[in-house]
């Protein structure tokens, strides 16, 4: 990030008034499950094409038929027209570059056999949106995908710069691609920051806006924030684990976020502390109607 970069904030006047609307997140059978059962000729041809594609070959062992069906449904609905290469790979999900109907998109595919399944449950249990969620691994992963979509929508409404959520089907999430023709956007921990004070002020303001909207990121660090070169903005990513302020561990998650962020900017030479950051983030308490 070069000298003079301002890390512009999203204008709050352009954002909706966020709420704590207890959005219902349905983890019941999806159209992708029905497509996978039916397995008509067009779907089978699509599945074979995906399996033969170089960027997906290593994933055949973890993509079940319903995952291929979810991709097929998103293509049918016009959210994805063509798949590109992988942007990132991880234990819980892979993210792929793709072409949407009129723009580039990112397609995040959560693994049904995610190795951090128990950690996912830690963030889901206690979230009022997921009361009664069973113990099946598939249900947990599907809930996690819907949760990230809902969290992105709420964060965007609160004036936090996040990838725009576009669509979800089963364990697949389509969202805005943040990057350039040269590749994905760089994470904050991957770049040299010319103006750490301004970057810190943007980070803490976004944390406060999230908190005011009843959300806590829960895994915030220099590796879950990227720099959008096109807009000159910091962008919060990976909101799948974000919890509402009602979660029994929400305070612990928030304090950890503050330690991570303050620690990073301390290493950039700023005189900041986790306690001061926590006080700033929580200064506008969530609406009492959410209690």
Short mmCIF file of C-alpha atoms in Angstrom, two decimals:
data_model
loop_
_atom_site.label_atom_id
_atom_site.label_comp_id
_atom_site.label_asym_id
_atom_site.label_seq_id
_atom_site.Cartn_x
_atom_site.Cartn_y
_atom_site.Cartn_z
CA UNK A 1 0.00 0.00 0.00
CA UNK A 2 1.69 3.16 -1.20
CA UNK A 3 2.20 6.49 0.45
CA UNK A 4 -0.89 8.67 0.49
CA UNK A 5 -3.38 5.81 0.66
CA UNK A 6 -6.33 6.89 2.80
CA UNK A 7 -8.07 3.55 3.49
CA UNK A 8 -11.43 5.26 2.98
CA UNK A 9 -14.34 4.31 5.19
CA UNK A 10 -17.68 3.30 3.76
CA UNK A 11 -20.01 6.28 4.05
CA UNK A 12 -22.57 5.54 6.75
CA UNK A 13 -25.14 7.64 4.89
CA UNK A 14 -25.02 5.07 2.09
CA UNK A 15 -25.64 2.16 4.50
CA UNK A 16 -28.97 0.93 5.78
CA UNK A 17 -29.77 1.16 9.45
CA UNK A 18 -28.55 -2.17 10.83
CA UNK A 19 -30.73 -4.21 13.10
CA UNK A 20 -30.66 -7.33 15.20
CA UNK A 21 -33.54 -8.90 13.36
CA UNK A 22 -32.96 -12.52 14.35
CA UNK A 23 -32.92 -13.59 10.74
CA UNK A 24 -33.97 -17.21 10.38
CA UNK A 25 -31.34 -19.44 8.83
CA UNK A 26 -32.82 -22.52 7.24
CA UNK A 27 -30.58 -25.61 7.06
CA UNK A 28 -33.19 -27.95 5.62
CA UNK A 29 -32.78 -29.80 2.32
CA UNK A 30 -31.98 -27.52 -0.60
CA UNK A 31 -32.64 -27.70 -4.33
CA UNK A 32 -29.07 -28.99 -4.71
CA UNK A 33 -29.92 -32.07 -2.66
CA UNK A 34 -32.91 -32.77 -4.91
CA UNK A 35 -30.81 -32.28 -8.05
CA UNK A 36 -28.18 -34.66 -6.72
CA UNK A 37 -30.82 -37.34 -6.11
CA UNK A 38 -32.41 -36.88 -9.52
CA UNK A 39 -29.06 -36.88 -11.39
CA UNK A 40 -30.36 -36.18 -14.87
CA UNK A 41 -28.13 -36.25 -17.96
CA UNK A 42 -27.35 -32.51 -17.93
CA UNK A 43 -26.25 -32.61 -14.31
CA UNK A 44 -24.08 -35.67 -14.87
CA UNK A 45 -22.39 -33.97 -17.83
CA UNK A 46 -21.77 -30.86 -15.72
CA UNK A 47 -20.34 -32.95 -12.87
CA UNK A 48 -17.93 -34.69 -15.23
CA UNK A 49 -16.76 -31.37 -16.68
CA UNK A 50 -16.06 -30.01 -13.20
CA UNK A 51 -14.29 -33.18 -12.14
CA UNK A 52 -12.08 -32.98 -15.23
CA UNK A 53 -11.20 -29.31 -14.64
CA UNK A 54 -7.63 -28.92 -13.38
CA UNK A 55 -8.55 -26.56 -10.53
CA UNK A 56 -11.02 -29.06 -9.05
CA UNK A 57 -9.21 -32.36 -9.53
CA UNK A 58 -7.60 -32.36 -6.09
CA UNK A 59 -10.99 -31.81 -4.50
CA UNK A 60 -12.85 -34.80 -5.86
CA UNK A 61 -12.37 -36.73 -2.63
CA UNK A 62 -14.13 -34.07 -0.55
CA UNK A 63 -16.84 -32.80 -2.95
CA UNK A 64 -19.95 -34.92 -2.62
CA UNK A 65 -22.64 -35.13 -5.30
CA UNK A 66 -24.74 -32.44 -3.60
CA UNK A 67 -21.78 -30.02 -3.70
CA UNK A 68 -21.50 -30.50 -7.45
CA UNK A 69 -25.28 -30.06 -7.60
CA UNK A 70 -24.99 -26.79 -5.66
CA UNK A 71 -22.50 -25.49 -8.23
CA UNK A 72 -24.80 -26.69 -11.02
CA UNK A 73 -27.78 -24.83 -9.48
CA UNK A 74 -25.76 -21.60 -9.12
CA UNK A 75 -24.76 -21.86 -12.79
CA UNK A 76 -28.38 -22.52 -13.79
CA UNK A 77 -29.51 -19.46 -11.83
CA UNK A 78 -26.95 -17.26 -13.58
CA UNK A 79 -24.77 -16.46 -10.58
CA UNK A 80 -21.76 -18.24 -12.10
CA UNK A 81 -20.91 -18.57 -15.79
CA UNK A 82 -17.36 -19.95 -15.73
CA UNK A 83 -14.89 -21.12 -13.11
CA UNK A 84 -11.30 -19.96 -12.79
CA UNK A 85 -8.48 -21.05 -10.56
CA UNK A 86 -8.27 -21.23 -6.77
CA UNK A 87 -7.79 -18.00 -4.82
CA UNK A 88 -7.15 -19.70 -1.48
CA UNK A 89 -7.31 -23.16 0.04
CA UNK A 90 -7.88 -24.08 3.65
CA UNK A 91 -9.00 -26.79 6.03
CA UNK A 92 -12.61 -25.66 6.04
CA UNK A 93 -13.09 -24.12 2.58
CA UNK A 94 -11.58 -23.34 -0.79
CA UNK A 95 -12.25 -20.08 -2.64
CA UNK A 96 -12.27 -19.96 -6.44
CA UNK A 97 -12.19 -17.12 -8.94
CA UNK A 98 -15.19 -17.19 -11.27
CA UNK A 99 -17.12 -15.14 -13.78
CA UNK A 100 -20.63 -14.10 -12.84
CA UNK A 101 -23.35 -12.70 -15.06
CA UNK A 102 -21.67 -9.31 -15.43
CA UNK A 103 -18.64 -9.31 -13.13
CA UNK A 104 -15.97 -11.39 -11.50
CA UNK A 105 -17.01 -13.25 -8.35
CA UNK A 106 -15.49 -15.43 -5.67
CA UNK A 107 -16.99 -18.86 -5.02
CA UNK A 108 -16.37 -20.23 -1.53
CA UNK A 109 -16.92 -23.96 -1.17
CA UNK A 110 -17.08 -25.30 2.37
CA UNK A 111 -15.96 -28.87 2.87
CA UNK A 112 -18.66 -31.10 4.31
CA UNK A 113 -15.90 -33.13 5.97
CA UNK A 114 -14.30 -30.03 7.49
CA UNK A 115 -11.50 -30.90 9.90
CA UNK A 116 -12.40 -28.06 12.28
CA UNK A 117 -16.00 -29.23 12.67
CA UNK A 118 -15.87 -28.95 16.48
CA UNK A 119 -14.58 -25.39 16.28
CA UNK A 120 -17.50 -24.51 14.02
CA UNK A 121 -19.89 -25.78 16.66
CA UNK A 122 -18.25 -23.51 19.25
CA UNK A 123 -19.31 -20.46 17.24
CA UNK A 124 -22.76 -21.78 16.32
CA UNK A 125 -23.85 -23.01 19.76
CA UNK A 126 -25.29 -20.09 21.69
CA UNK A 127 -26.16 -18.10 18.57
CA UNK A 128 -29.95 -17.61 18.80
CA UNK A 129 -30.21 -17.99 15.02
CA UNK A 130 -29.19 -21.64 15.33
CA UNK A 131 -31.15 -22.93 18.30
CA UNK A 132 -31.96 -26.60 17.88
CA UNK A 133 -29.22 -27.26 15.35
CA UNK A 134 -28.44 -30.97 15.38
CA UNK A 135 -25.08 -32.64 15.57
CA UNK A 136 -24.84 -33.81 11.98
CA UNK A 137 -21.66 -32.57 10.30
CA UNK A 138 -23.56 -31.70 7.13
CA UNK A 139 -26.09 -29.54 9.01
CA UNK A 140 -23.33 -27.68 10.83
CA UNK A 141 -21.47 -26.88 7.60
CA UNK A 142 -24.68 -25.80 5.84
CA UNK A 143 -25.56 -23.59 8.80
CA UNK A 144 -22.07 -22.10 8.74
CA UNK A 145 -22.45 -21.18 5.05
CA UNK A 146 -25.84 -19.52 5.63
CA UNK A 147 -24.39 -17.79 8.68
CA UNK A 148 -21.60 -16.21 6.66
CA UNK A 149 -24.12 -14.92 4.11
CA UNK A 150 -26.27 -13.41 6.89
CA UNK A 151 -23.23 -11.89 8.64
CA UNK A 152 -21.96 -10.31 5.42
CA UNK A 153 -25.36 -8.77 4.80
CA UNK A 154 -25.56 -7.35 8.30
CA UNK A 155 -22.00 -6.02 8.18
CA UNK A 156 -22.64 -4.34 4.83
CA UNK A 157 -25.83 -2.75 6.20
CA UNK A 158 -23.78 -1.41 9.12
CA UNK A 159 -21.37 0.42 6.81
CA UNK A 160 -18.52 -2.08 7.07
CA UNK A 161 -16.63 -2.79 3.84
CA UNK A 162 -16.99 -6.53 3.22
CA UNK A 163 -17.29 -8.62 0.05
CA UNK A 164 -20.83 -8.15 -1.23
CA UNK A 165 -22.78 -11.36 -0.65
CA UNK A 166 -24.51 -12.55 -3.80
CA UNK A 167 -26.01 -16.03 -3.37
CA UNK A 168 -25.69 -19.28 -1.50
CA UNK A 169 -26.70 -22.85 -2.27
CA UNK A 170 -26.07 -25.57 0.28
CA UNK A 171 -22.33 -25.35 1.19
CA UNK A 172 -21.39 -22.90 -1.57
CA UNK A 173 -21.29 -19.11 -1.19
CA UNK A 174 -20.95 -16.67 -4.09
CA UNK A 175 -19.68 -13.19 -3.26
CA UNK A 176 -17.88 -10.19 -4.70
CA UNK A 177 -14.35 -10.79 -5.92
CA UNK A 178 -11.85 -8.47 -4.22
CA UNK A 179 -8.72 -8.25 -6.32
CA UNK A 180 -7.17 -7.16 -9.61
CA UNK A 181 -6.22 -8.80 -12.89
CA UNK A 182 -2.99 -9.82 -11.15
CA UNK A 183 -4.78 -11.87 -8.48
CA UNK A 184 -6.59 -11.71 -5.16
CA UNK A 185 -6.30 -8.72 -2.86
CA UNK A 186 -3.37 -8.83 -0.44
CA UNK A 187 -4.02 -9.43 3.23
CA UNK A 188 -3.00 -6.69 5.65
CA UNK A 189 -0.25 -8.92 7.01
CA UNK A 190 1.20 -9.34 3.51
CA UNK A 191 1.80 -5.69 2.66
CA UNK A 192 3.92 -2.79 3.84
CA UNK A 193 1.68 -0.19 5.49
CA UNK A 194 2.81 3.37 4.83
CA UNK A 195 0.19 4.92 7.11
CA UNK A 196 -0.52 2.55 10.02
CA UNK A 197 -2.35 5.22 12.05
CA UNK A 198 -5.00 5.70 9.37
CA UNK A 199 -5.31 1.94 8.82
CA UNK A 200 -5.79 1.42 12.56
CA UNK A 201 -8.47 4.09 12.75
CA UNK A 202 -10.40 2.45 9.92
CA UNK A 203 -10.07 -0.99 11.55
CA UNK A 204 -11.33 0.17 14.93
CA UNK A 205 -14.21 2.11 13.37
CA UNK A 206 -15.33 -0.98 11.45
CA UNK A 207 -15.09 -3.04 14.63
CA UNK A 208 -17.31 -0.49 16.38
CA UNK A 209 -19.84 -0.47 13.54
CA UNK A 210 -20.03 -4.26 13.69
CA UNK A 211 -20.54 -4.15 17.44
CA UNK A 212 -23.25 -1.48 17.11
CA UNK A 213 -25.00 -3.79 14.65
CA UNK A 214 -24.88 -6.60 17.20
CA UNK A 215 -21.99 -8.54 15.60
CA UNK A 216 -18.46 -9.51 16.65
CA UNK A 217 -16.05 -10.80 14.02
CA UNK A 218 -14.59 -13.46 16.32
CA UNK A 219 -11.40 -14.15 14.34
CA UNK A 220 -10.16 -10.71 13.40
CA UNK A 221 -6.47 -10.23 12.65
CA UNK A 222 -4.21 -8.89 9.91
CA UNK A 223 -4.97 -12.10 7.99
CA UNK A 224 -8.75 -11.53 7.80
CA UNK A 225 -8.49 -8.03 6.37
CA UNK A 226 -7.50 -7.31 2.77
CA UNK A 227 -6.67 -4.12 0.88
CA UNK A 228 -8.85 -3.34 -2.14
CA UNK A 229 -6.48 -1.49 -4.46
CA UNK A 230 -9.28 -0.44 -6.79
CA UNK A 231 -11.20 1.46 -4.11
CA UNK A 232 -8.33 2.15 -1.72
CA UNK A 233 -10.23 0.50 1.15
CA UNK A 234 -9.64 -2.08 3.82
CA UNK A 235 -12.09 -4.98 3.57
CA UNK A 236 -13.08 -7.37 6.37
CA UNK A 237 -13.31 -10.97 5.15
CA UNK A 238 -14.11 -14.44 6.55
CA UNK A 239 -17.20 -13.58 8.61
CA UNK A 240 -18.43 -17.15 8.87
CA UNK A 241 -17.53 -17.34 12.54
CA UNK A 242 -18.92 -13.88 13.46
CA UNK A 243 -21.38 -14.11 16.35
CA UNK A 244 -24.11 -11.88 17.73
CA UNK A 245 -23.58 -10.00 20.97
CA UNK A 246 -25.93 -12.53 22.58
CA UNK A 247 -23.51 -15.42 22.14
CA UNK A 248 -22.26 -16.63 25.56
CA UNK A 249 -18.64 -16.28 24.43
CA UNK A 250 -19.06 -13.02 22.53
CA UNK A 251 -17.06 -10.98 25.04
CA UNK A 252 -14.16 -13.42 24.94
CA UNK A 253 -14.18 -13.33 21.13
CA UNK A 254 -14.26 -9.51 21.10
CA UNK A 255 -11.40 -9.23 23.58
CA UNK A 256 -9.34 -11.63 21.48
CA UNK A 257 -10.06 -9.56 18.37
CA UNK A 258 -8.89 -6.46 20.21
CA UNK A 259 -5.69 -8.18 21.33
CA UNK A 260 -4.96 -9.35 17.79
CA UNK A 261 -5.58 -5.96 16.18
CA UNK A 262 -3.79 -3.94 18.86
CA UNK A 263 -0.86 -6.35 18.80
CA UNK A 264 -0.49 -6.03 15.03
CA UNK A 265 -0.53 -2.24 15.05
CA UNK A 266 1.79 -2.13 18.04
CA UNK A 267 4.27 -3.99 15.86
CA UNK A 268 3.76 -1.24 13.27
CA UNK A 269 4.99 1.29 15.82
CA UNK A 270 1.69 2.65 17.18
CA UNK A 271 1.13 3.20 20.90
CA UNK A 272 -2.15 1.28 21.08
CA UNK A 273 -3.48 -1.20 23.62
CA UNK A 274 -6.16 -3.86 23.55
CA UNK A 275 -7.94 -2.21 26.49
CA UNK A 276 -8.16 1.15 24.72
CA UNK A 277 -9.42 -0.53 21.56
CA UNK A 278 -12.03 -2.48 23.50
CA UNK A 279 -13.26 0.72 25.15
CA UNK A 280 -13.58 2.43 21.76
CA UNK A 281 -15.39 -0.48 20.11
CA UNK A 282 -17.93 -0.89 22.90
CA UNK A 283 -18.57 2.84 23.51
CA UNK A 284 -21.84 2.75 21.52
CA UNK A 285 -23.66 -0.04 23.31
CA UNK A 286 -26.01 -2.20 21.23
CA UNK A 287 -29.64 -1.16 21.24
CA UNK A 288 -31.28 -2.33 24.53
CA UNK A 289 -34.10 -3.85 22.48
CA UNK A 290 -31.63 -6.54 21.47
CA UNK A 291 -31.09 -7.69 25.08
#
